[in-house]
Amino acid sequence: MTESQSPQSRLPRTSTLLLIAVVLLIGDGVLMVWQPYRKYHRGQRATSVIERLGGDVVTEVFPPSWMPDSVDDEYLSVFGRVTQIRLTGAQISPAEFEHLEGLADLEILSLTNTHVSDAGLVYLRGLSNLRGLSLNGTQVSNVGLESLQGLANLKTLGLTNTRVSDAGLEHLRGLTHLKNLSLGDTQVTQAGIEKLRQSLPDCKIEWTPSSE
């Protein structure tokens, strides 16, 4: 015969459950505050580096849904996110390029005529919100394009005057949201373009044979 527990014997268990619930609530609250701060400081570090190199940065504020509308804008800066970076012609080093990693809200990135290489593109792998990327006039080759495969929302990609060839186009076949792609003055051939168009029928591809 099973003995029933008295109300007193159930109190410790109830208290324990309440304690766990409070801890979880506090933990969630800490995460809700900590995560925006972490993103904010990452964006601030990147902005400092980009501006020091002569680049331009655009930041937008994305307050959370639970934030009251009555909160003044001056208190919302912590929810600022870097959405656009233009580094055209800047002499950026590999160490400085690392600051682009983790900028999850970045939508537009221009690296035209910079010293970015295949190794630097590794830091773009997690930028899932990226819609526009210019690598025109860089040393990027087929190897670097492998790092772009996960940029599923990419719509515009500039690869003019790069070291890309037909083999590298294989890494772009999965970018089904791509609408504009420039491949002028590369090692890409007419055959490579036609094959890529089969995978990206809705993409406008600008291409001219290499001048070499």
PDB file of C-alpha atoms in Angstrom:
ATOM      1  CA  MET A   1       0.000   0.000   0.000  1.00  0.00           C
ATOM      2  CA  THR A   2       1.401   3.375  -1.050  1.00  0.00           C
ATOM      3  CA  GLU A   3       1.566   6.074   1.551  1.00  0.00           C
ATOM      4  CA  SER A   4       0.234   9.512   0.538  1.00  0.00           C
ATOM      5  CA  GLN A   5       2.407  12.547   1.130  1.00  0.00           C
ATOM      6  CA  SER A   6       1.237  15.173   3.545  1.00  0.00           C
ATOM      7  CA  PRO A   7       0.969  18.851   2.417  1.00  0.00           C
ATOM      8  CA  GLN A   8       4.008  19.602   4.569  1.00  0.00           C
ATOM      9  CA  SER A   9       6.124  17.003   2.773  1.00  0.00           C
ATOM     10  CA  ARG A  10       5.219  18.523  -0.582  1.00  0.00           C
ATOM     11  CA  LEU A  11       6.321  22.023   0.432  1.00  0.00           C
ATOM     12  CA  PRO A  12      10.062  21.528  -0.157  1.00  0.00           C
ATOM     13  CA  ARG A  13       9.406  20.211  -3.647  1.00  0.00           C
ATOM     14  CA  THR A  14       7.089  23.141  -4.430  1.00  0.00           C
ATOM     15  CA  SER A  15       9.628  25.615  -3.091  1.00  0.00           C
ATOM     16  CA  THR A  16      12.332  24.046  -5.212  1.00  0.00           C
ATOM     17  CA  LEU A  17      10.204  24.322  -8.343  1.00  0.00           C
ATOM     18  CA  LEU A  18       9.459  27.969  -7.590  1.00  0.00           C
ATOM     19  CA  LEU A  19      13.160  28.652  -7.073  1.00  0.00           C
ATOM     20  CA  ILE A  20      13.993  27.036 -10.415  1.00  0.00           C
ATOM     21  CA  ALA A  21      11.294  29.099 -12.123  1.00  0.00           C
ATOM     22  CA  VAL A  22      12.678  32.331 -10.649  1.00  0.00           C
ATOM     23  CA  VAL A  23      16.215  31.428 -11.699  1.00  0.00           C
ATOM     24  CA  LEU A  24      15.040  30.689 -15.241  1.00  0.00           C
ATOM     25  CA  LEU A  25      13.161  33.980 -15.428  1.00  0.00           C
ATOM     26  CA  ILE A  26      16.193  35.899 -14.196  1.00  0.00           C
ATOM     27  CA  GLY A  27      18.426  33.987 -16.602  1.00  0.00           C
ATOM     28  CA  ASP A  28      16.216  34.842 -19.559  1.00  0.00           C
ATOM     29  CA  GLY A  29      16.208  38.471 -18.468  1.00  0.00           C
ATOM     30  CA  VAL A  30      19.983  38.549 -18.326  1.00  0.00           C
ATOM     31  CA  LEU A  31      20.198  37.030 -21.804  1.00  0.00           C
ATOM     32  CA  MET A  32      17.692  39.558 -23.167  1.00  0.00           C
ATOM     33  CA  VAL A  33      19.932  42.366 -21.937  1.00  0.00           C
ATOM     34  CA  TRP A  34      23.332  40.771 -22.524  1.00  0.00           C
ATOM     35  CA  GLN A  35      22.818  39.716 -26.140  1.00  0.00           C
ATOM     36  CA  PRO A  36      21.956  43.243 -27.401  1.00  0.00           C
ATOM     37  CA  TYR A  37      24.975  44.647 -25.533  1.00  0.00           C
ATOM     38  CA  ARG A  38      27.251  42.050 -27.081  1.00  0.00           C
ATOM     39  CA  LYS A  39      25.976  42.877 -30.587  1.00  0.00           C
ATOM     40  CA  TYR A  40      26.258  46.584 -29.842  1.00  0.00           C
ATOM     41  CA  HIS A  41      29.889  46.387 -28.737  1.00  0.00           C
ATOM     42  CA  ARG A  42      30.799  44.163 -31.688  1.00  0.00           C
ATOM     43  CA  GLY A  43      29.288  46.760 -34.004  1.00  0.00           C
ATOM     44  CA  GLN A  44      31.103  49.577 -32.215  1.00  0.00           C
ATOM     45  CA  ARG A  45      34.466  47.860 -32.616  1.00  0.00           C
ATOM     46  CA  ALA A  46      33.829  47.247 -36.304  1.00  0.00           C
ATOM     47  CA  THR A  47      32.665  50.842 -36.830  1.00  0.00           C
ATOM     48  CA  SER A  48      35.805  52.194 -35.181  1.00  0.00           C
ATOM     49  CA  VAL A  49      38.058  50.138 -37.464  1.00  0.00           C
ATOM     50  CA  ILE A  50      36.096  50.908 -40.647  1.00  0.00           C
ATOM     51  CA  GLU A  51      35.986  54.644 -40.022  1.00  0.00           C
ATOM     52  CA  ARG A  52      39.695  54.717 -39.168  1.00  0.00           C
ATOM     53  CA  LEU A  53      40.336  53.173 -42.584  1.00  0.00           C
ATOM     54  CA  GLY A  54      38.253  55.865 -44.251  1.00  0.00           C
ATOM     55  CA  GLY A  55      35.188  53.710 -44.826  1.00  0.00           C
ATOM     56  CA  ASP A  56      31.529  54.508 -44.294  1.00  0.00           C
ATOM     57  CA  VAL A  57      29.201  52.766 -41.850  1.00  0.00           C
ATOM     58  CA  VAL A  58      25.410  52.903 -41.631  1.00  0.00           C
ATOM     59  CA  THR A  59      23.770  51.903 -38.358  1.00  0.00           C
ATOM     60  CA  GLU A  60      20.061  51.315 -37.759  1.00  0.00           C
ATOM     61  CA  VAL A  61      18.202  50.849 -34.478  1.00  0.00           C
ATOM     62  CA  PHE A  62      16.157  47.672 -33.992  1.00  0.00           C
ATOM     63  CA  PRO A  63      14.436  47.859 -30.581  1.00  0.00           C
ATOM     64  CA  PRO A  64      12.979  44.580 -29.291  1.00  0.00           C
ATOM     65  CA  SER A  65       9.232  43.981 -29.455  1.00  0.00           C
ATOM     66  CA  TRP A  66       8.875  44.254 -25.681  1.00  0.00           C
ATOM     67  CA  MET A  67      10.365  47.751 -25.598  1.00  0.00           C
ATOM     68  CA  PRO A  68       7.657  50.432 -24.935  1.00  0.00           C
ATOM     69  CA  ASP A  69       7.201  52.997 -27.708  1.00  0.00           C
ATOM     70  CA  SER A  70       7.501  55.763 -25.133  1.00  0.00           C
ATOM     71  CA  VAL A  71      11.229  55.089 -24.599  1.00  0.00           C
ATOM     72  CA  ASP A  72      13.328  57.988 -25.935  1.00  0.00           C
ATOM     73  CA  ASP A  73      15.652  57.314 -28.866  1.00  0.00           C
ATOM     74  CA  GLU A  74      18.694  58.304 -26.806  1.00  0.00           C
ATOM     75  CA  TYR A  75      18.204  55.168 -24.698  1.00  0.00           C
ATOM     76  CA  LEU A  76      17.923  52.877 -27.722  1.00  0.00           C
ATOM     77  CA  SER A  77      21.475  53.204 -29.023  1.00  0.00           C
ATOM     78  CA  VAL A  78      22.367  49.838 -27.509  1.00  0.00           C
ATOM     79  CA  PHE A  79      20.006  48.298 -30.055  1.00  0.00           C
ATOM     80  CA  GLY A  80      21.913  49.874 -32.949  1.00  0.00           C
ATOM     81  CA  ARG A  81      23.064  47.419 -35.601  1.00  0.00           C
ATOM     82  CA  VAL A  82      25.539  47.899 -38.436  1.00  0.00           C
ATOM     83  CA  THR A  83      23.610  47.365 -41.689  1.00  0.00           C
ATOM     84  CA  GLN A  84      25.917  48.843 -44.342  1.00  0.00           C
ATOM     85  CA  ILE A  85      29.696  49.077 -44.751  1.00  0.00           C
ATOM     86  CA  ARG A  86      31.550  50.650 -47.664  1.00  0.00           C
ATOM     87  CA  LEU A  87      35.320  50.210 -47.730  1.00  0.00           C
ATOM     88  CA  THR A  88      35.993  51.087 -51.361  1.00  0.00           C
ATOM     89  CA  GLY A  89      39.728  51.468 -51.974  1.00  0.00           C
ATOM     90  CA  ALA A  90      40.679  51.020 -48.320  1.00  0.00           C
ATOM     91  CA  GLN A  91      43.895  49.206 -47.414  1.00  0.00           C
ATOM     92  CA  ILE A  92      42.445  46.715 -44.954  1.00  0.00           C
ATOM     93  CA  SER A  93      44.626  44.036 -43.372  1.00  0.00           C
ATOM     94  CA  PRO A  94      43.528  40.466 -42.543  1.00  0.00           C
ATOM     95  CA  ALA A  95      43.499  41.313 -38.823  1.00  0.00           C
ATOM     96  CA  GLU A  96      41.209  44.268 -39.425  1.00  0.00           C
ATOM     97  CA  PHE A  97      38.958  42.211 -41.665  1.00  0.00           C
ATOM     98  CA  GLU A  98      38.166  39.940 -38.729  1.00  0.00           C
ATOM     99  CA  HIS A  99      35.981  42.682 -37.251  1.00  0.00           C
ATOM    100  CA  LEU A 100      33.354  41.953 -39.905  1.00  0.00           C
ATOM    101  CA  GLU A 101      32.750  38.539 -38.392  1.00  0.00           C
ATOM    102  CA  GLY A 102      29.501  38.267 -36.462  1.00  0.00           C
ATOM    103  CA  LEU A 103      27.825  41.393 -37.884  1.00  0.00           C
ATOM    104  CA  ALA A 104      24.647  39.384 -38.374  1.00  0.00           C
ATOM    105  CA  ASP A 105      22.514  42.385 -39.387  1.00  0.00           C
ATOM    106  CA  LEU A 106      24.854  43.535 -42.157  1.00  0.00           C
ATOM    107  CA  GLU A 107      22.957  43.901 -45.451  1.00  0.00           C
ATOM    108  CA  ILE A 108      25.319  45.804 -47.755  1.00  0.00           C
ATOM    109  CA  LEU A 109      29.104  45.350 -47.945  1.00  0.00           C
ATOM    110  CA  SER A 110      31.360  47.006 -50.518  1.00  0.00           C
ATOM    111  CA  LEU A 111      34.995  45.893 -50.650  1.00  0.00           C
ATOM    112  CA  THR A 112      35.724  47.224 -54.140  1.00  0.00           C
ATOM    113  CA  ASN A 113      39.439  47.722 -54.876  1.00  0.00           C
ATOM    114  CA  THR A 114      40.555  46.572 -51.438  1.00  0.00           C
ATOM    115  CA  HIS A 115      43.213  44.001 -50.555  1.00  0.00           C
ATOM    116  CA  VAL A 116      40.674  41.398 -49.472  1.00  0.00           C
ATOM    117  CA  SER A 117      41.708  37.869 -50.393  1.00  0.00           C
ATOM    118  CA  ASP A 118      40.184  34.407 -50.233  1.00  0.00           C
ATOM    119  CA  ALA A 119      41.245  34.058 -46.599  1.00  0.00           C
ATOM    120  CA  GLY A 120      39.361  37.200 -45.634  1.00  0.00           C
ATOM    121  CA  LEU A 121      36.074  35.970 -47.077  1.00  0.00           C
ATOM    122  CA  VAL A 122      35.926  33.287 -44.398  1.00  0.00           C
ATOM    123  CA  TYR A 123      34.686  35.969 -41.987  1.00  0.00           C
ATOM    124  CA  LEU A 124      31.602  36.550 -44.136  1.00  0.00           C
ATOM    125  CA  ARG A 125      30.228  33.038 -43.750  1.00  0.00           C
ATOM    126  CA  GLY A 126      27.787  33.870 -40.961  1.00  0.00           C
ATOM    127  CA  LEU A 127      26.357  37.034 -42.538  1.00  0.00           C
ATOM    128  CA  SER A 128      23.037  35.457 -43.495  1.00  0.00           C
ATOM    129  CA  ASN A 129      21.262  38.813 -43.962  1.00  0.00           C
ATOM    130  CA  LEU A 130      23.746  40.096 -46.530  1.00  0.00           C
ATOM    131  CA  ARG A 131      21.910  41.246 -49.680  1.00  0.00           C
ATOM    132  CA  GLY A 132      24.602  43.133 -51.562  1.00  0.00           C
ATOM    133  CA  LEU A 133      28.325  42.309 -51.810  1.00  0.00           C
ATOM    134  CA  SER A 134      30.906  44.000 -54.035  1.00  0.00           C
ATOM    135  CA  LEU A 135      34.264  42.300 -54.504  1.00  0.00           C
ATOM    136  CA  ASN A 136      35.111  44.101 -57.737  1.00  0.00           C
ATOM    137  CA  GLY A 137      38.805  44.738 -58.281  1.00  0.00           C
ATOM    138  CA  THR A 138      40.017  42.360 -55.571  1.00  0.00           C
ATOM    139  CA  GLN A 139      42.287  39.288 -55.516  1.00  0.00           C
ATOM    140  CA  VAL A 140      39.390  36.942 -54.789  1.00  0.00           C
ATOM    141  CA  SER A 141      39.591  33.620 -56.649  1.00  0.00           C
ATOM    142  CA  ASN A 142      37.572  30.404 -56.920  1.00  0.00           C
ATOM    143  CA  VAL A 143      38.669  29.327 -53.455  1.00  0.00           C
ATOM    144  CA  GLY A 144      37.161  32.421 -51.865  1.00  0.00           C
ATOM    145  CA  LEU A 145      33.776  31.889 -53.504  1.00  0.00           C
ATOM    146  CA  GLU A 146      33.337  28.766 -51.411  1.00  0.00           C
ATOM    147  CA  SER A 147      32.839  31.030 -48.379  1.00  0.00           C
ATOM    148  CA  LEU A 148      29.855  32.691 -50.072  1.00  0.00           C
ATOM    149  CA  GLN A 149      27.780  29.525 -50.426  1.00  0.00           C
ATOM    150  CA  GLY A 150      25.862  30.142 -47.202  1.00  0.00           C
ATOM    151  CA  LEU A 151      24.806  33.705 -48.084  1.00  0.00           C
ATOM    152  CA  ALA A 152      21.322  32.548 -49.054  1.00  0.00           C
ATOM    153  CA  ASN A 153      19.772  36.037 -49.130  1.00  0.00           C
ATOM    154  CA  LEU A 154      22.388  37.570 -51.418  1.00  0.00           C
ATOM    155  CA  LYS A 155      20.763  39.447 -54.306  1.00  0.00           C
ATOM    156  CA  THR A 156      23.637  41.440 -55.808  1.00  0.00           C
ATOM    157  CA  LEU A 157      27.221  40.209 -56.203  1.00  0.00           C
ATOM    158  CA  GLY A 158      30.084  42.030 -57.913  1.00  0.00           C
ATOM    159  CA  LEU A 159      33.041  39.946 -59.090  1.00  0.00           C
ATOM    160  CA  THR A 160      34.325  42.120 -61.937  1.00  0.00           C
ATOM    161  CA  ASN A 161      38.116  42.160 -62.356  1.00  0.00           C
ATOM    162  CA  THR A 162      38.754  39.239 -60.006  1.00  0.00           C
ATOM    163  CA  ARG A 163      40.596  35.919 -60.428  1.00  0.00           C
ATOM    164  CA  VAL A 164      37.401  33.893 -60.746  1.00  0.00           C
ATOM    165  CA  SER A 165      37.020  31.225 -63.457  1.00  0.00           C
ATOM    166  CA  ASP A 166      34.352  28.722 -64.518  1.00  0.00           C
ATOM    167  CA  ALA A 167      35.289  26.357 -61.686  1.00  0.00           C
ATOM    168  CA  GLY A 168      34.428  28.982 -59.088  1.00  0.00           C
ATOM    169  CA  LEU A 169      30.937  29.484 -60.479  1.00  0.00           C
ATOM    170  CA  GLU A 170      29.968  26.106 -59.048  1.00  0.00           C
ATOM    171  CA  HIS A 171      29.941  27.724 -55.608  1.00  0.00           C
ATOM    172  CA  LEU A 172      27.332  30.251 -56.756  1.00  0.00           C
ATOM    173  CA  ARG A 173      24.772  27.808 -58.138  1.00  0.00           C
ATOM    174  CA  GLY A 174      22.955  27.572 -54.802  1.00  0.00           C
ATOM    175  CA  LEU A 175      22.473  31.342 -54.425  1.00  0.00           C
ATOM    176  CA  THR A 176      18.947  31.177 -55.819  1.00  0.00           C
ATOM    177  CA  HIS A 177      17.961  34.663 -54.599  1.00  0.00           C
ATOM    178  CA  LEU A 178      20.706  36.270 -56.686  1.00  0.00           C
ATOM    179  CA  LYS A 179      19.298  38.872 -59.098  1.00  0.00           C
ATOM    180  CA  ASN A 180      22.419  40.693 -60.317  1.00  0.00           C
ATOM    181  CA  LEU A 181      25.873  39.230 -60.898  1.00  0.00           C
ATOM    182  CA  SER A 182      28.803  40.987 -62.576  1.00  0.00           C
ATOM    183  CA  LEU A 183      31.652  38.866 -63.947  1.00  0.00           C
ATOM    184  CA  GLY A 184      33.374  41.203 -66.383  1.00  0.00           C
ATOM    185  CA  ASP A 185      37.123  40.944 -66.908  1.00  0.00           C
ATOM    186  CA  THR A 186      37.499  37.537 -65.263  1.00  0.00           C
ATOM    187  CA  GLN A 187      38.640  34.109 -66.501  1.00  0.00           C
ATOM    188  CA  VAL A 188      35.021  32.998 -66.859  1.00  0.00           C
ATOM    189  CA  THR A 189      34.065  31.703 -70.319  1.00  0.00           C
ATOM    190  CA  GLN A 190      30.845  31.794 -72.321  1.00  0.00           C
ATOM    191  CA  ALA A 191      30.321  28.112 -71.549  1.00  0.00           C
ATOM    192  CA  GLY A 192      30.590  28.793 -67.823  1.00  0.00           C
ATOM    193  CA  ILE A 193      28.053  31.601 -68.057  1.00  0.00           C
ATOM    194  CA  GLU A 194      25.539  29.444 -69.919  1.00  0.00           C
ATOM    195  CA  LYS A 195      25.864  26.665 -67.366  1.00  0.00           C
ATOM    196  CA  LEU A 196      25.363  29.086 -64.472  1.00  0.00           C
ATOM    197  CA  ARG A 197      22.263  30.542 -66.107  1.00  0.00           C
ATOM    198  CA  GLN A 198      20.667  27.119 -65.981  1.00  0.00           C
ATOM    199  CA  SER A 199      20.878  27.218 -62.177  1.00  0.00           C
ATOM    200  CA  LEU A 200      20.084  30.933 -61.821  1.00  0.00           C
ATOM    201  CA  PRO A 201      17.512  31.684 -64.542  1.00  0.00           C
ATOM    202  CA  ASP A 202      16.226  34.805 -62.757  1.00  0.00           C
ATOM    203  CA  CYS A 203      19.666  36.363 -62.332  1.00  0.00           C
ATOM    204  CA  LYS A 204      20.936  39.090 -64.651  1.00  0.00           C
ATOM    205  CA  ILE A 205      24.556  38.231 -65.417  1.00  0.00           C
ATOM    206  CA  GLU A 206      26.880  40.909 -66.774  1.00  0.00           C
ATOM    207  CA  TRP A 207      29.922  39.390 -68.440  1.00  0.00           C
ATOM    208  CA  THR A 208      32.606  40.317 -70.925  1.00  0.00           C
ATOM    209  CA  PRO A 209      35.630  38.220 -71.907  1.00  0.00           C
ATOM    210  CA  SER A 210      38.857  38.888 -70.064  1.00  0.00           C
ATOM    211  CA  SER A 211      41.091  41.524 -71.635  1.00  0.00           C
ATOM    212  CA  GLU A 212      44.153  39.345 -71.049  1.00  0.00           C
TER     213      GLU A 212
END
